[in-house]
């Protein structure tokens, strides 16, 4: 709990408005936090460092629910650490997003009737920078709306001067260490964006295609192959079969005729071929399929490129100049005319890769590109997790990580774009190749030119944990804040961004990994668990919910669903419920202030406190310890749920209500409870602050008069526990809960007063009669009191006189009717479940439903019989 010796004296309480209006509070509060520098980080500080980098959003992006979710978790972690006394850096910045940004600016040019080629490279890049300055980065303003506590003065951009120097430096080092090379390989090619793209930029979906089976060769040398891409047959350079497949042993080593061409191709034996799949023979097109390329390498096959960068056929013959889809139909028709089509299956649903930016179908293509030799880098990335230097949370995600880094292929890092970090390699007139570092002189003279490609965006974002701190310069920030304490990111980019940061961090920082812990979270989905998408009509703009319910409500809803590594469903009604929680905190604090709750001075000694006071302080310390443990385990959902139930159920619904009688009575006991209530609210607001920062700041500063909850001390568990007081109040709660349930069963209105006799002697809560009567609306028994219902609970007896409040005869008649209906339902369900013929035919879900009806009927019968037993005879 709070160290009372350091507790700031409270200023005179300012009266809170009757209602909390987030729109009036959030914007001004956030600007005040920024102006006061609360989120900045001092590299010269003696405090221990706590560092988290923001997964850099694209400069083209805007805040979506995934961002809001991830940022809420990071903000909660960093706000808590800041309160705990750490020099806390949440590093902000944006990614230049090569393809996405170039596409945006090209679309803008298209509206003017121009293309980037009309401007030329230099002018186009200037135009992109202009767009970035005017329209890019709107997400920064939206992050402020959410309450992100980032160090804005340190904001970085992957194309700024410092990060560009870092990119050039590491490229040069990797090149000199022979870990970067140039080679012709198969890549993912987008015929619309006209560039190679990374695996993460390929989206796979099931498309309706066609599977065509056709014959190659003649006579006894005929062999059947099948393909979904008939147009690529023009580039076939072999047919492959499994070496143990007896059907084709006579053909291995022979040459057979490739239809529609004047070429013959060999039949090769390769273990990659599955003899059980299809005909057991596959066409091999090394220039247009990654698996075929590997077969081609093993058998020294030529690679024939038969499509250009626009996916137009270049092979000589009648199909030259056709688009790939046009050529597909034309080639199938030509093969059919020759009698070579054995089978055609349409539609044939299969998984097809599409460009994530423009949705064009990807074309595997042989291309000269730059590559990173990932073998030694990936091994280091795997070792860092295996030897415990880096922890992956939840631990079960480690297997997925190892499956990836242990089987990495070399990484294609070149992109045929104009926007991005241009590859720092120059070519000379006589075949010279020179890689230039940031301190090297660029080759000049006739015939020298720089490589036209730029680097994959993931190359620069892979340097993010250290390039943002000034690397390659040995800055104070780098010494203070590297390695990062934790990386919070989605499991969906574990393989792409996370693995690249691990490889580059270990390589550039002498074996020091970029972070101690990788905390993986799931994806945000709609309330039915379905992926959110504009095409599905279920996408949500988080700004709309923040406008409607407040940022705290959205944040709390997201945090409450955040179980490690698990997807998060969210619906608007849940955000509305969180708004109600914020209002509950507001109203309870307002009540406390109106009744003199205070944080002045030390807490009274336990001997001066009531059992109610000792109970809530004991529970408070337990919650502090629980929340701390859950934070360390990244259990955001559990800690949010624990805080919700403690604040709403125990503090607001029980302690505040129990304290009302004390406050009304006045005297020393009331003064003690005012101080206890102030302490409980002080600590509870601090515990809630990292997740719901705005409402807690407003309430805490009003309650305590402190400067800001952002820089207040995080609560600590004082160790105070009072199990006797906890048992006493639990027994009291049992009495109140049972009587409330009985009142509801009898149809009594919540505010309706009922005469009652309380027999509390010998119970641990005998001193709480006044509170029990107030909570249950029980008035003292009069001379005409007649106990018409008696409830024994928790060692006490509560006798109620319902003669003036309900018609006992009518109530008995109503309950008897309900009992008969429940018994009929039970009989029907029992009969069905006892019918063997029915059980043998009925689906499992139908049987389960009937079992559920039986269980509910039993529960209803028990409940109704108990209600009847409590009623007097009519």
Tab-separated table of C-alpha atoms in Angstrom, residues 65-321:
chain	number	residue	atom	x	y	z
A	65	UNK	CA	-8.448	-2.017	-32.937
A	66	UNK	CA	-5.277	-4.085	-33.203
A	67	UNK	CA	-3.185	-0.977	-32.571
A	68	UNK	CA	-5.454	0.132	-29.728
A	69	UNK	CA	-5.190	-3.309	-28.132
A	70	UNK	CA	-1.423	-3.570	-28.362
A	71	UNK	CA	-0.854	0.040	-27.284
A	72	UNK	CA	-3.109	-0.415	-24.273
A	73	UNK	CA	-1.001	-3.325	-23.051
A	74	UNK	CA	2.308	-1.506	-23.582
A	75	UNK	CA	0.994	1.659	-21.981
A	76	UNK	CA	-0.182	-0.277	-18.940
A	77	UNK	CA	3.252	-1.865	-18.515
A	78	UNK	CA	5.163	1.386	-18.887
A	79	UNK	CA	2.832	3.448	-16.680
A	80	UNK	CA	3.217	0.924	-13.879
A	81	UNK	CA	7.002	0.795	-14.210
A	82	UNK	CA	7.161	4.585	-14.213
A	83	UNK	CA	5.191	4.630	-10.956
A	84	UNK	CA	7.559	1.984	-9.573
A	85	UNK	CA	10.495	4.327	-10.015
A	86	UNK	CA	12.006	3.058	-13.264
A	87	UNK	CA	13.436	5.384	-15.896
A	88	UNK	CA	10.828	4.329	-18.376
A	89	UNK	CA	11.129	4.712	-22.129
A	90	UNK	CA	8.334	3.838	-24.476
A	91	UNK	CA	10.020	4.523	-27.796
A	92	UNK	CA	7.657	5.854	-30.498
A	93	UNK	CA	8.061	6.042	-34.242
A	94	UNK	CA	6.739	5.009	-37.625
A	95	UNK	CA	7.741	2.720	-40.458
A	96	UNK	CA	8.166	4.128	-43.964
A	97	UNK	CA	6.186	1.148	-45.320
A	98	UNK	CA	7.784	0.971	-48.760
A	99	UNK	CA	5.147	-0.645	-50.947
A	100	UNK	CA	2.120	0.756	-49.095
A	101	UNK	CA	3.420	4.333	-49.157
A	102	UNK	CA	4.539	4.178	-52.782
A	103	UNK	CA	1.105	2.857	-53.747
A	104	UNK	CA	-0.653	5.681	-51.893
A	105	UNK	CA	1.388	8.379	-53.602
A	106	UNK	CA	1.079	6.686	-56.988
A	107	UNK	CA	-2.700	6.707	-56.590
A	108	UNK	CA	-2.558	10.418	-55.807
A	109	UNK	CA	-0.498	10.965	-58.950
A	110	UNK	CA	-2.997	8.900	-60.905
A	111	UNK	CA	-5.708	11.393	-60.014
A	112	UNK	CA	-3.559	13.996	-61.779
A	113	UNK	CA	-3.167	11.759	-64.813
A	114	UNK	CA	0.487	11.078	-64.050
A	115	UNK	CA	2.686	8.152	-63.080
A	116	UNK	CA	5.903	8.081	-61.069
A	117	UNK	CA	7.783	7.638	-64.333
A	118	UNK	CA	6.492	11.025	-65.490
A	119	UNK	CA	8.193	12.593	-62.467
A	120	UNK	CA	11.350	10.508	-62.424
A	121	UNK	CA	12.875	8.861	-59.370
A	122	UNK	CA	14.236	11.913	-57.552
A	123	UNK	CA	11.127	14.022	-57.994
A	124	UNK	CA	8.881	11.096	-57.041
A	125	UNK	CA	10.785	10.511	-53.785
A	126	UNK	CA	10.470	14.248	-53.022
A	127	UNK	CA	6.738	13.910	-53.622
A	128	UNK	CA	6.558	11.032	-51.124
A	129	UNK	CA	8.351	13.107	-48.497
A	130	UNK	CA	5.891	15.920	-49.191
A	131	UNK	CA	2.966	13.526	-48.724
A	132	UNK	CA	4.508	12.221	-45.504
A	133	UNK	CA	4.782	15.755	-44.114
A	134	UNK	CA	1.216	16.692	-45.022
A	135	UNK	CA	-0.810	13.488	-44.669
A	136	UNK	CA	1.350	10.740	-43.211
A	137	UNK	CA	1.405	9.828	-39.600
A	138	UNK	CA	-2.157	10.674	-38.629
A	139	UNK	CA	-1.877	7.737	-36.258
A	140	UNK	CA	0.280	9.876	-33.945
A	141	UNK	CA	-2.694	12.075	-33.113
A	142	UNK	CA	-4.862	9.023	-32.603
A	143	UNK	CA	-2.301	7.543	-30.208
A	144	UNK	CA	-2.710	10.696	-28.103
A	145	UNK	CA	-6.450	10.083	-28.044
A	146	UNK	CA	-5.822	6.610	-26.662
A	147	UNK	CA	-3.472	7.974	-23.977
A	148	UNK	CA	-0.193	6.443	-25.170
A	149	UNK	CA	2.564	7.510	-22.772
A	150	UNK	CA	5.348	7.595	-25.367
A	151	UNK	CA	8.456	9.797	-25.293
A	152	UNK	CA	7.393	12.080	-28.141
A	153	UNK	CA	10.692	13.981	-28.227
A	154	UNK	CA	12.389	10.715	-29.249
A	155	UNK	CA	10.028	9.881	-32.106
A	156	UNK	CA	11.836	8.190	-34.990
A	157	UNK	CA	11.070	7.327	-38.597
A	158	UNK	CA	12.726	4.451	-40.429
A	159	UNK	CA	13.790	6.807	-43.220
A	160	UNK	CA	15.190	9.591	-41.031
A	161	UNK	CA	18.879	10.424	-41.248
A	162	UNK	CA	20.001	8.490	-38.183
A	163	UNK	CA	18.137	5.305	-39.016
A	164	UNK	CA	19.280	5.507	-42.626
A	165	UNK	CA	22.870	5.592	-41.371
A	166	UNK	CA	22.151	2.518	-39.257
A	167	UNK	CA	20.750	0.683	-42.284
A	168	UNK	CA	23.771	1.514	-44.416
A	169	UNK	CA	26.141	0.517	-41.609
A	170	UNK	CA	24.680	-2.917	-41.002
A	171	UNK	CA	24.335	-3.622	-44.719
A	172	UNK	CA	28.030	-2.881	-45.168
A	173	UNK	CA	29.020	-5.069	-42.201
A	174	UNK	CA	26.888	-7.980	-43.353
A	175	UNK	CA	28.230	-7.605	-46.890
A	176	UNK	CA	31.830	-7.567	-45.706
A	177	UNK	CA	31.127	-10.645	-43.572
A	178	UNK	CA	29.713	-12.367	-46.672
A	179	UNK	CA	26.269	-12.568	-45.093
A	180	UNK	CA	24.710	-10.480	-47.870
A	181	UNK	CA	24.998	-11.598	-51.474
A	182	UNK	CA	23.342	-11.144	-54.866
A	183	UNK	CA	21.891	-14.136	-56.706
A	184	UNK	CA	19.164	-15.288	-59.051
A	185	UNK	CA	16.451	-17.104	-57.087
A	186	UNK	CA	12.692	-17.623	-57.039
A	187	UNK	CA	10.838	-14.801	-55.280
A	188	UNK	CA	7.254	-13.676	-54.691
A	189	UNK	CA	6.571	-11.185	-57.473
A	190	UNK	CA	3.616	-8.789	-57.667
A	191	UNK	CA	2.805	-7.978	-61.309
A	192	UNK	CA	0.857	-4.907	-60.157
A	193	UNK	CA	3.363	-3.398	-57.695
A	194	UNK	CA	6.224	-4.600	-59.937
A	195	UNK	CA	8.406	-5.709	-57.058
A	196	UNK	CA	9.496	-8.697	-55.089
A	197	UNK	CA	7.589	-8.935	-51.820
A	198	UNK	CA	8.257	-10.747	-48.579
A	199	UNK	CA	6.386	-13.764	-47.298
A	200	UNK	CA	4.500	-11.629	-44.796
A	201	UNK	CA	3.198	-9.472	-47.637
A	202	UNK	CA	1.573	-12.500	-49.261
A	203	UNK	CA	-1.995	-13.305	-48.215
A	204	UNK	CA	-3.249	-16.789	-49.030
A	205	UNK	CA	-6.892	-17.478	-49.826
A	206	UNK	CA	-8.872	-20.274	-51.408
A	207	UNK	CA	-9.584	-19.421	-55.050
A	208	UNK	CA	-11.636	-21.224	-57.675
A	209	UNK	CA	-9.147	-22.403	-60.260
A	210	UNK	CA	-8.739	-25.369	-62.571
A	211	UNK	CA	-6.704	-28.546	-62.395
A	212	UNK	CA	-5.718	-29.785	-65.815
A	213	UNK	CA	-4.134	-33.201	-66.431
A	214	UNK	CA	-2.243	-33.530	-69.722
A	215	UNK	CA	0.131	-35.874	-71.525
A	216	UNK	CA	3.747	-35.159	-72.342
A	217	UNK	CA	5.778	-37.340	-74.731
A	218	UNK	CA	4.654	-39.794	-77.384
A	219	UNK	CA	3.709	-43.478	-77.534
A	220	UNK	CA	5.355	-45.595	-74.823
A	221	UNK	CA	7.139	-42.499	-73.566
A	222	UNK	CA	3.894	-40.745	-72.622
A	223	UNK	CA	3.560	-39.410	-69.103
A	224	UNK	CA	0.646	-37.556	-67.451
A	225	UNK	CA	1.191	-34.437	-65.356
A	226	UNK	CA	-1.310	-32.092	-63.707
A	227	UNK	CA	-1.156	-28.362	-63.062
A	228	UNK	CA	-3.240	-25.380	-61.957
A	229	UNK	CA	-0.982	-23.048	-63.979
A	230	UNK	CA	-0.978	-24.436	-67.495
A	231	UNK	CA	0.696	-21.288	-68.850
A	232	UNK	CA	3.944	-22.188	-67.069
A	233	UNK	CA	4.365	-25.346	-69.161
A	234	UNK	CA	6.091	-23.175	-71.772
A	235	UNK	CA	8.963	-22.916	-69.276
A	236	UNK	CA	9.127	-26.606	-68.319
A	237	UNK	CA	12.611	-28.082	-68.485
A	238	UNK	CA	11.910	-31.545	-67.044
A	239	UNK	CA	9.373	-33.975	-65.663
A	240	UNK	CA	10.235	-35.393	-62.216
A	241	UNK	CA	9.252	-38.742	-60.695
A	242	UNK	CA	10.248	-40.478	-57.484
A	243	UNK	CA	13.333	-42.700	-57.899
A	244	UNK	CA	11.522	-45.707	-56.364
A	245	UNK	CA	8.404	-45.401	-58.527
A	246	UNK	CA	8.389	-48.572	-60.659
A	247	UNK	CA	5.871	-47.080	-63.124
A	248	UNK	CA	8.394	-44.621	-64.482
A	249	UNK	CA	11.788	-46.312	-64.096
A	250	UNK	CA	11.947	-46.972	-67.832
A	251	UNK	CA	11.570	-43.249	-68.495
A	252	UNK	CA	14.147	-41.858	-66.077
A	253	UNK	CA	17.033	-40.400	-68.058
A	254	UNK	CA	15.045	-40.291	-71.304
A	255	UNK	CA	13.948	-37.162	-73.127
A	256	UNK	CA	10.299	-36.661	-74.022
A	257	UNK	CA	8.575	-34.104	-76.206
A	258	UNK	CA	7.143	-31.000	-74.510
A	259	UNK	CA	3.839	-30.221	-76.238
A	260	UNK	CA	3.243	-26.934	-78.073
A	261	UNK	CA	6.995	-26.362	-78.311
A	262	UNK	CA	9.872	-27.606	-80.392
A	263	UNK	CA	11.742	-28.816	-77.309
A	264	UNK	CA	12.374	-32.140	-75.602
A	265	UNK	CA	12.871	-32.343	-71.846
A	266	UNK	CA	14.368	-35.025	-69.597
A	267	UNK	CA	12.593	-37.201	-67.043
A	268	UNK	CA	14.509	-36.940	-63.769
A	269	UNK	CA	14.241	-38.875	-60.505
A	270	UNK	CA	13.894	-36.750	-57.389
A	271	UNK	CA	12.855	-37.660	-53.830
A	272	UNK	CA	10.835	-34.437	-53.550
A	273	UNK	CA	8.100	-36.042	-55.664
A	274	UNK	CA	5.306	-37.773	-53.749
A	275	UNK	CA	4.481	-40.957	-55.720
A	276	UNK	CA	1.119	-41.220	-53.941
A	277	UNK	CA	-0.061	-37.787	-55.090
A	278	UNK	CA	-1.809	-37.558	-58.447
A	279	UNK	CA	-0.027	-39.483	-61.147
A	280	UNK	CA	3.272	-39.405	-59.258
A	281	UNK	CA	4.819	-37.255	-61.993
A	282	UNK	CA	5.260	-33.479	-61.830
A	283	UNK	CA	6.212	-30.904	-64.442
A	284	UNK	CA	9.318	-28.915	-63.487
A	285	UNK	CA	9.396	-25.156	-64.223
A	286	UNK	CA	12.494	-23.876	-62.399
A	287	UNK	CA	11.966	-20.201	-63.262
A	288	UNK	CA	8.383	-20.064	-62.016
A	289	UNK	CA	8.059	-22.305	-58.966
A	290	UNK	CA	10.180	-22.419	-55.781
A	291	UNK	CA	10.064	-26.221	-55.426
A	292	UNK	CA	10.820	-26.678	-59.112
A	293	UNK	CA	13.751	-24.292	-58.740
A	294	UNK	CA	15.239	-26.543	-56.061
A	295	UNK	CA	14.745	-29.614	-58.283
A	296	UNK	CA	16.385	-27.713	-61.113
A	297	UNK	CA	19.376	-26.884	-58.946
A	298	UNK	CA	19.814	-30.521	-57.950
A	299	UNK	CA	19.660	-31.745	-61.557
A	300	UNK	CA	21.406	-28.836	-63.258
A	301	UNK	CA	18.317	-27.961	-65.284
A	302	UNK	CA	18.052	-24.719	-67.262
A	303	UNK	CA	15.670	-22.055	-65.970
A	304	UNK	CA	13.516	-20.516	-68.687
A	305	UNK	CA	11.656	-17.329	-67.811
A	306	UNK	CA	8.494	-17.227	-69.934
A	307	UNK	CA	6.762	-14.184	-68.355
A	308	UNK	CA	7.836	-10.589	-67.916
A	309	UNK	CA	7.353	-8.463	-64.802
A	310	UNK	CA	3.749	-7.728	-65.846
A	311	UNK	CA	2.985	-11.490	-66.034
A	312	UNK	CA	2.751	-11.316	-69.834
A	313	UNK	CA	4.031	-14.301	-71.843
A	314	UNK	CA	7.414	-13.682	-73.477
A	315	UNK	CA	8.048	-17.171	-74.897
A	316	UNK	CA	8.166	-17.201	-78.708
A	317	UNK	CA	5.121	-18.648	-80.352
A	318	UNK	CA	1.386	-18.049	-80.636
A	319	UNK	CA	0.989	-17.198	-76.936
A	320	UNK	CA	3.571	-14.415	-76.845
A	321	UNK	CA	2.080	-11.144	-75.584
